[in-house]
CSV table of C-alpha atoms in Angstrom, one decimal:
chain,number,residue,atom,x,y,z
A,697,MET,CA,92.8,82.0,45.8
A,698,ALA,CA,95.5,80.6,48.1
A,699,ILE,CA,99.0,81.9,47.9
A,700,ASN,CA,101.6,79.5,46.5
A,701,TYR,CA,105.4,79.4,46.9
A,702,VAL,CA,108.0,79.6,44.2
A,703,ASN,CA,109.0,76.0,44.6
A,704,ASP,CA,105.4,74.9,43.9
A,705,THR,CA,105.1,76.6,40.5
A,706,ASN,CA,105.0,74.3,37.5
A,707,PRO,CA,103.2,74.2,34.1
A,708,SER,CA,100.4,72.0,35.5
A,709,LYS,CA,98.0,74.9,36.0
A,710,GLU,CA,97.5,78.6,35.1
A,711,SER,CA,95.9,79.9,38.3
A,712,TRP,CA,99.1,80.5,40.4
A,713,LYS,CA,99.2,83.3,43.0
A,714,ILE,CA,102.6,84.1,44.5
A,715,VAL,CA,104.1,86.9,46.6
A,716,VAL,CA,107.6,87.7,45.6
A,717,ARG,CA,110.3,90.4,45.7
A,718,VAL,CA,112.1,91.5,42.5
A,719,THR,CA,115.7,90.9,43.5
A,720,HIS,CA,117.2,91.6,40.0
A,721,LEU,CA,115.7,93.2,36.9
A,722,TRP,CA,117.5,93.9,33.6
A,723,HIS,CA,116.7,94.8,30.0
A,724,VAL,CA,117.8,92.5,27.1
A,725,PRO,CA,118.4,94.5,23.9
A,726,SER,CA,117.4,93.1,20.5
A,727,TYR,CA,120.2,91.4,18.7
A,728,ASN,CA,119.5,93.2,15.4
A,729,ASN,CA,118.7,96.6,16.9
A,730,PRO,CA,120.4,97.3,20.3
A,731,SER,CA,118.2,100.4,20.9
A,732,GLU,CA,115.1,98.2,20.9
A,733,LEU,CA,114.3,95.8,23.8
A,734,GLN,CA,113.9,92.1,23.2
A,735,SER,CA,112.7,91.3,26.8
A,736,ILE,CA,112.9,92.3,30.4
A,737,GLU,CA,114.3,89.6,32.7
A,738,LEU,CA,113.7,89.3,36.4
A,739,VAL,CA,114.8,87.2,39.4
A,740,LEU,CA,111.9,86.8,41.9
A,741,MET,CA,112.3,85.5,45.5
A,742,ASP,CA,109.6,84.4,47.9
A,743,GLU,CA,109.6,84.6,51.7
A,744,LYS,CA,111.3,81.2,51.9
A,745,GLY,CA,114.2,82.6,49.9
A,746,ASP,CA,113.5,80.4,46.9
A,747,LYS,CA,114.1,82.1,43.5
A,748,ILE,CA,112.7,81.8,40.0
A,749,GLN,CA,113.4,83.6,36.8
A,750,ALA,CA,110.7,85.6,35.0
A,751,SER,CA,110.5,87.0,31.5
A,752,ILE,CA,108.5,89.8,29.9
A,753,LYS,CA,108.7,89.4,26.2
A,754,ARG,CA,108.8,92.2,23.7
A,755,SER,CA,105.0,92.3,23.1
A,756,MET,CA,104.3,92.8,26.9
A,757,ILE,CA,107.1,95.3,27.7
A,758,MET,CA,105.0,98.4,27.3
A,759,THR,CA,102.4,96.9,29.7
A,760,TYR,CA,104.7,96.0,32.5
A,761,ARG,CA,107.8,98.2,32.1
A,762,HIS,CA,106.7,100.8,34.6
A,763,LEU,CA,104.8,98.5,36.9
A,764,LEU,CA,107.8,96.5,38.3
A,765,ASN,CA,110.8,97.8,40.2
A,766,GLU,CA,113.8,96.1,41.6
A,767,GLY,CA,113.6,95.7,45.3
A,768,GLU,CA,109.8,95.9,45.5
A,769,SER,CA,107.4,93.1,46.5
A,770,TYR,CA,104.4,92.1,44.4
A,771,THR,CA,101.6,89.6,44.3
A,772,LEU,CA,101.6,88.0,40.9
A,773,MET,CA,98.6,86.1,39.5
A,774,THR,CA,97.6,84.4,36.2
A,775,PHE,CA,101.0,83.9,34.5
A,776,GLY,CA,102.5,81.2,32.4
A,777,VAL,CA,105.0,78.7,33.6
A,778,GLY,CA,107.5,77.1,31.2
A,779,PHE,CA,110.7,75.2,31.3
A,780,ASN,CA,113.8,77.2,32.3
A,781,SER,CA,115.9,76.3,29.3
A,782,GLY,CA,118.5,78.1,27.4
A,783,ASP,CA,122.2,79.0,27.8
A,784,TYR,CA,121.7,81.5,30.5
A,785,LYS,CA,119.7,80.7,33.7
A,786,SER,CA,119.6,83.2,36.5
A,787,SER,CA,118.0,80.6,38.9
A,788,SER,CA,118.3,76.9,39.4
A,789,HIS,CA,114.5,76.4,39.4
A,790,ALA,CA,113.4,74.0,36.7
A,791,TYR,CA,110.7,76.4,35.5
A,792,LYS,CA,110.4,80.1,34.8
A,793,ILE,CA,107.5,82.6,34.8
A,794,ASN,CA,106.3,84.1,31.6
A,795,PHE,CA,104.2,87.3,31.8
A,796,LEU,CA,101.0,87.2,29.8
A,797,ASN,CA,98.6,89.9,28.7
A,798,ILE,CA,96.3,88.7,31.5
A,799,THR,CA,99.0,88.6,34.3
A,800,LYS,CA,98.1,90.7,37.3
A,801,SER,CA,100.8,92.5,39.3
A,802,GLU,CA,100.0,94.3,42.6
A,803,VAL,CA,102.4,96.0,44.9
A,804,ASN,CA,102.5,94.1,48.2
A,805,ARG,CA,103.9,96.3,51.0
A,806,ASP,CA,103.1,93.7,53.7
A,807,ALA,CA,105.3,91.0,52.3
A,808,SER,CA,108.0,89.8,54.7
A,809,ILE,CA,110.5,88.9,52.0
A,810,PRO,CA,114.2,89.6,52.6
A,811,LEU,CA,115.8,92.1,50.2
A,812,TYR,CA,118.3,89.6,48.9
């Protein structure tokens, strides 16, 4: 599968493959129970410097919590792409990435992506 760039991602297909660096990663607590996580939010950047927001919802947190680290580069495959809507947007990209139970994440030590 060919590697795509962040600016190419849109909801038209599900077979995206991108190489990105996690520039920011934060945990969003549940509104009703602050000791419980609602989601993990990330800002991802490709080698062109383009950024996109990504979300790991509550049901996927245990799967991905220890697999992704801020500052590391990854190859991501088979993820959902939806509209970047809501009150808080951490990137200007029209879409955002949603991790699914079939999303694959592999560390990519060869990526030539700037740190920030």
